[in-house]
PDB file of C-alpha atoms in Angstrom:
ATOM      1  CA  UNK A  18     127.064 113.935 113.523  1.00 82.00           C
ATOM      2  CA  UNK A  19     127.826 114.469 109.848  1.00 93.00           C
ATOM      3  CA  UNK A  20     125.509 113.828 106.915  1.00 92.00           C
ATOM      4  CA  UNK A  21     127.607 110.884 105.795  1.00 92.00           C
ATOM      5  CA  UNK A  22     127.320 109.243 109.201  1.00 94.00           C
ATOM      6  CA  UNK A  23     123.534 109.821 109.288  1.00 94.00           C
ATOM      7  CA  UNK A  24     123.154 108.361 105.780  1.00 94.00           C
ATOM      8  CA  UNK A  25     125.219 105.323 106.784  1.00 95.00           C
ATOM      9  CA  UNK A  26     122.970 104.723 109.801  1.00 96.00           C
ATOM     10  CA  UNK A  27     119.814 105.144 107.698  1.00 96.00           C
ATOM     11  CA  UNK A  28     121.268 102.761 105.112  1.00 96.00           C
ATOM     12  CA  UNK A  29     122.082 100.158 107.770  1.00 97.00           C
ATOM     13  CA  UNK A  30     118.569 100.377 109.230  1.00 97.00           C
ATOM     14  CA  UNK A  31     117.083 100.013 105.765  1.00 97.00           C
ATOM     15  CA  UNK A  32     119.268  96.980 105.038  1.00 97.00           C
ATOM     16  CA  UNK A  33     118.250  95.270 108.285  1.00 97.00           C
ATOM     17  CA  UNK A  34     114.535  95.964 107.720  1.00 97.00           C
ATOM     18  CA  UNK A  35     114.762  94.702 104.135  1.00 96.00           C
ATOM     19  CA  UNK A  36     116.521  91.523 105.251  1.00 96.00           C
ATOM     20  CA  UNK A  37     113.881  91.001 107.953  1.00 96.00           C
ATOM     21  CA  UNK A  38     111.063  91.337 105.402  1.00 95.00           C
ATOM     22  CA  UNK A  39     112.795  88.884 103.087  1.00 93.00           C
ATOM     23  CA  UNK A  40     113.055  86.461 106.003  1.00 95.00           C
ATOM     24  CA  UNK A  41     109.354  86.864 106.791  1.00 94.00           C
ATOM     25  CA  UNK A  42     108.529  86.167 103.143  1.00 92.00           C
ATOM     26  CA  UNK A  43     110.715  83.052 103.129  1.00 93.00           C
ATOM     27  CA  UNK A  44     109.079  81.757 106.296  1.00 95.00           C
ATOM     28  CA  UNK A  45     105.681  82.439 104.719  1.00 93.00           C
ATOM     29  CA  UNK A  46     106.617  80.346 101.692  1.00 90.00           C
ATOM     30  CA  UNK A  47     107.299  77.390 103.956  1.00 93.00           C
ATOM     31  CA  UNK A  48     104.497  77.799 106.497  1.00 94.00           C
ATOM     32  CA  UNK A  49     101.451  79.035 104.564  1.00 90.00           C
ATOM     33  CA  UNK A  50      98.884  76.422 103.483  1.00 87.00           C
ATOM     34  CA  UNK A  51      97.878  77.078  99.876  1.00 86.00           C
ATOM     35  CA  UNK A  52      99.087  78.454  96.565  1.00 87.00           C
ATOM     36  CA  UNK A  53      97.526  81.896  96.899  1.00 85.00           C
ATOM     37  CA  UNK A  54      98.887  82.537 100.386  1.00 87.00           C
ATOM     38  CA  UNK A  55     102.342  81.380  99.335  1.00 89.00           C
ATOM     39  CA  UNK A  56     102.140  83.535  96.240  1.00 89.00           C
ATOM     40  CA  UNK A  57     101.341  86.513  98.467  1.00 88.00           C
ATOM     41  CA  UNK A  58     104.314  85.703 100.702  1.00 89.00           C
ATOM     42  CA  UNK A  59     106.571  85.411  97.667  1.00 85.00           C
ATOM     43  CA  UNK A  60     105.622  88.780  96.198  1.00 88.00           C
ATOM     44  CA  UNK A  61     104.599  91.324  98.831  1.00 87.00           C
ATOM     45  CA  UNK A  62     107.248  91.122 101.571  1.00 89.00           C
ATOM     46  CA  UNK A  63     109.962  90.013  99.162  1.00 87.00           C
ATOM     47  CA  UNK A  64     109.393  93.018  96.899  1.00 90.00           C
ATOM     48  CA  UNK A  65     109.304  95.506  99.749  1.00 93.00           C
ATOM     49  CA  UNK A  66     112.308  93.806 101.338  1.00 94.00           C
ATOM     50  CA  UNK A  67     114.280  94.093  98.114  1.00 94.00           C
ATOM     51  CA  UNK A  68     113.309  97.755  97.757  1.00 94.00           C
ATOM     52  CA  UNK A  69     114.491  98.455 101.309  1.00 96.00           C
ATOM     53  CA  UNK A  70     117.770  96.624 100.685  1.00 96.00           C
ATOM     54  CA  UNK A  71     118.315  98.628  97.503  1.00 96.00           C
ATOM     55  CA  UNK A  72     117.494 101.864  99.336  1.00 96.00           C
ATOM     56  CA  UNK A  73     120.007 100.913 102.009  1.00 96.00           C
ATOM     57  CA  UNK A  74     122.619 100.263  99.344  1.00 95.00           C
ATOM     58  CA  UNK A  75     121.888 103.586  97.658  1.00 95.00           C
ATOM     59  CA  UNK A  76     122.221 105.420 100.988  1.00 95.00           C
ATOM     60  CA  UNK A  77     125.463 103.622 101.796  1.00 94.00           C
ATOM     61  CA  UNK A  78     127.227 103.721  98.430  1.00 93.00           C
ATOM     62  CA  UNK A  79     126.093 107.214  97.267  1.00 91.00           C
ATOM     63  CA  UNK A  80     127.466 107.218  93.714  1.00 94.00           C
ATOM     64  CA  UNK A  81     125.366 108.135  90.694  1.00 93.00           C
ATOM     65  CA  UNK A  82     126.382 105.052  88.747  1.00 94.00           C
ATOM     66  CA  UNK A  83     125.293 102.653  91.493  1.00 93.00           C
ATOM     67  CA  UNK A  84     122.073 104.561  92.183  1.00 93.00           C
ATOM     68  CA  UNK A  85     121.200 104.398  88.460  1.00 95.00           C
ATOM     69  CA  UNK A  86     121.856 100.649  88.470  1.00 95.00           C
ATOM     70  CA  UNK A  87     119.708 100.216  91.587  1.00 95.00           C
ATOM     71  CA  UNK A  88     116.869 102.156  89.941  1.00 95.00           C
ATOM     72  CA  UNK A  89     116.982  99.767  86.981  1.00 96.00           C
ATOM     73  CA  UNK A  90     116.710  96.847  89.420  1.00 95.00           C
ATOM     74  CA  UNK A  91     113.744  98.531  91.171  1.00 93.00           C
ATOM     75  CA  UNK A  92     111.966  99.026  87.839  1.00 93.00           C
ATOM     76  CA  UNK A  93     112.563  95.424  86.787  1.00 94.00           C
ATOM     77  CA  UNK A  94     111.290  94.115  90.120  1.00 91.00           C
ATOM     78  CA  UNK A  95     108.216  96.357  90.052  1.00 87.00           C
ATOM     79  CA  UNK A  96     107.336  95.134  86.558  1.00 90.00           C
ATOM     80  CA  UNK A  97     108.028  91.421  86.925  1.00 91.00           C
ATOM     81  CA  UNK A  98     106.752  90.539  90.426  1.00 88.00           C
ATOM     82  CA  UNK A  99     103.043  91.269  89.817  1.00 87.00           C
ATOM     83  CA  UNK A 100     103.078  89.652  86.379  1.00 90.00           C
ATOM     84  CA  UNK A 101     104.777  86.491  87.620  1.00 89.00           C
ATOM     85  CA  UNK A 102     102.396  86.223  90.590  1.00 88.00           C
ATOM     86  CA  UNK A 103      99.410  86.609  88.282  1.00 87.00           C
ATOM     87  CA  UNK A 104     100.684  83.934  85.914  1.00 91.00           C
ATOM     88  CA  UNK A 105     101.452  81.536  88.782  1.00 89.00           C
ATOM     89  CA  UNK A 106      97.956  82.015  90.170  1.00 86.00           C
ATOM     90  CA  UNK A 107      96.290  81.305  86.824  1.00 87.00           C
ATOM     91  CA  UNK A 108      98.499  78.289  86.127  1.00 90.00           C
ATOM     92  CA  UNK A 109      97.859  76.884  89.607  1.00 87.00           C
ATOM     93  CA  UNK A 110      94.115  77.367  89.219  1.00 84.00           C
ATOM     94  CA  UNK A 111      94.027  75.664  85.831  1.00 85.00           C
ATOM     95  CA  UNK A 112      96.223  72.808  87.073  1.00 88.00           C
ATOM     96  CA  UNK A 113      93.802  72.247  89.965  1.00 83.00           C
ATOM     97  CA  UNK A 114      96.301  72.654  92.792  1.00 84.00           C
ATOM     98  CA  UNK A 115      94.282  75.356  94.562  1.00 80.00           C
ATOM     99  CA  UNK A 116      91.941  74.671  97.458  1.00 77.00           C
ATOM    100  CA  UNK A 117      88.472  75.777  96.430  1.00 73.00           C
ATOM    101  CA  UNK A 118      87.144  76.060  99.989  1.00 74.00           C
ATOM    102  CA  UNK A 119      89.720  78.790 100.780  1.00 72.00           C
ATOM    103  CA  UNK A 120      88.662  81.041  97.871  1.00 74.00           C
ATOM    104  CA  UNK A 121      86.159  83.810  98.527  1.00 76.00           C
ATOM    105  CA  UNK A 122      85.605  84.800  94.880  1.00 76.00           C
ATOM    106  CA  UNK A 123      86.066  82.666  91.779  1.00 76.00           C
ATOM    107  CA  UNK A 124      85.966  85.030  88.802  1.00 77.00           C
ATOM    108  CA  UNK A 125      88.343  82.944  86.700  1.00 79.00           C
ATOM    109  CA  UNK A 126      86.176  79.828  87.101  1.00 79.00           C
ATOM    110  CA  UNK A 127      83.115  81.666  85.786  1.00 79.00           C
ATOM    111  CA  UNK A 128      85.059  82.938  82.774  1.00 81.00           C
ATOM    112  CA  UNK A 129      86.483  79.490  82.026  1.00 80.00           C
ATOM    113  CA  UNK A 130      83.033  77.858  82.262  1.00 82.00           C
ATOM    114  CA  UNK A 131      81.546  80.432  79.863  1.00 86.00           C
ATOM    115  CA  UNK A 132      84.393  79.830  77.431  1.00 82.00           C
ATOM    116  CA  UNK A 133      83.904  76.057  77.563  1.00 83.00           C
ATOM    117  CA  UNK A 134      80.190  76.471  76.867  1.00 86.00           C
ATOM    118  CA  UNK A 135      80.927  78.594  73.789  1.00 85.00           C
ATOM    119  CA  UNK A 136      83.335  76.017  72.351  1.00 71.00           C
TER     120      UNK A 136
END
């Protein structure tokens, strides 16, 4: 078995695992009950799934130009996914679409109440 063949197999396994995680995240978006659980399903498995797909592509393609492009995509995903999830959570809380009985801690509510009292 040559190195190229081993890298192709590792790339294929990584692509399949990444696609499976993306599928799990998509199913979670449809099946989970509230905003926070859906937000978790949209960020955690989707991000790891994308990283595995990009790793599989890097192992399969093996050119410096494509690996550099894939690293830019990884950096953009790592920076934007947590920020977008945080903003969605805050917007959903302020819009009142969250289910209060499913929350264990409500730090944002305390901060908003203190701010309203000051105004």
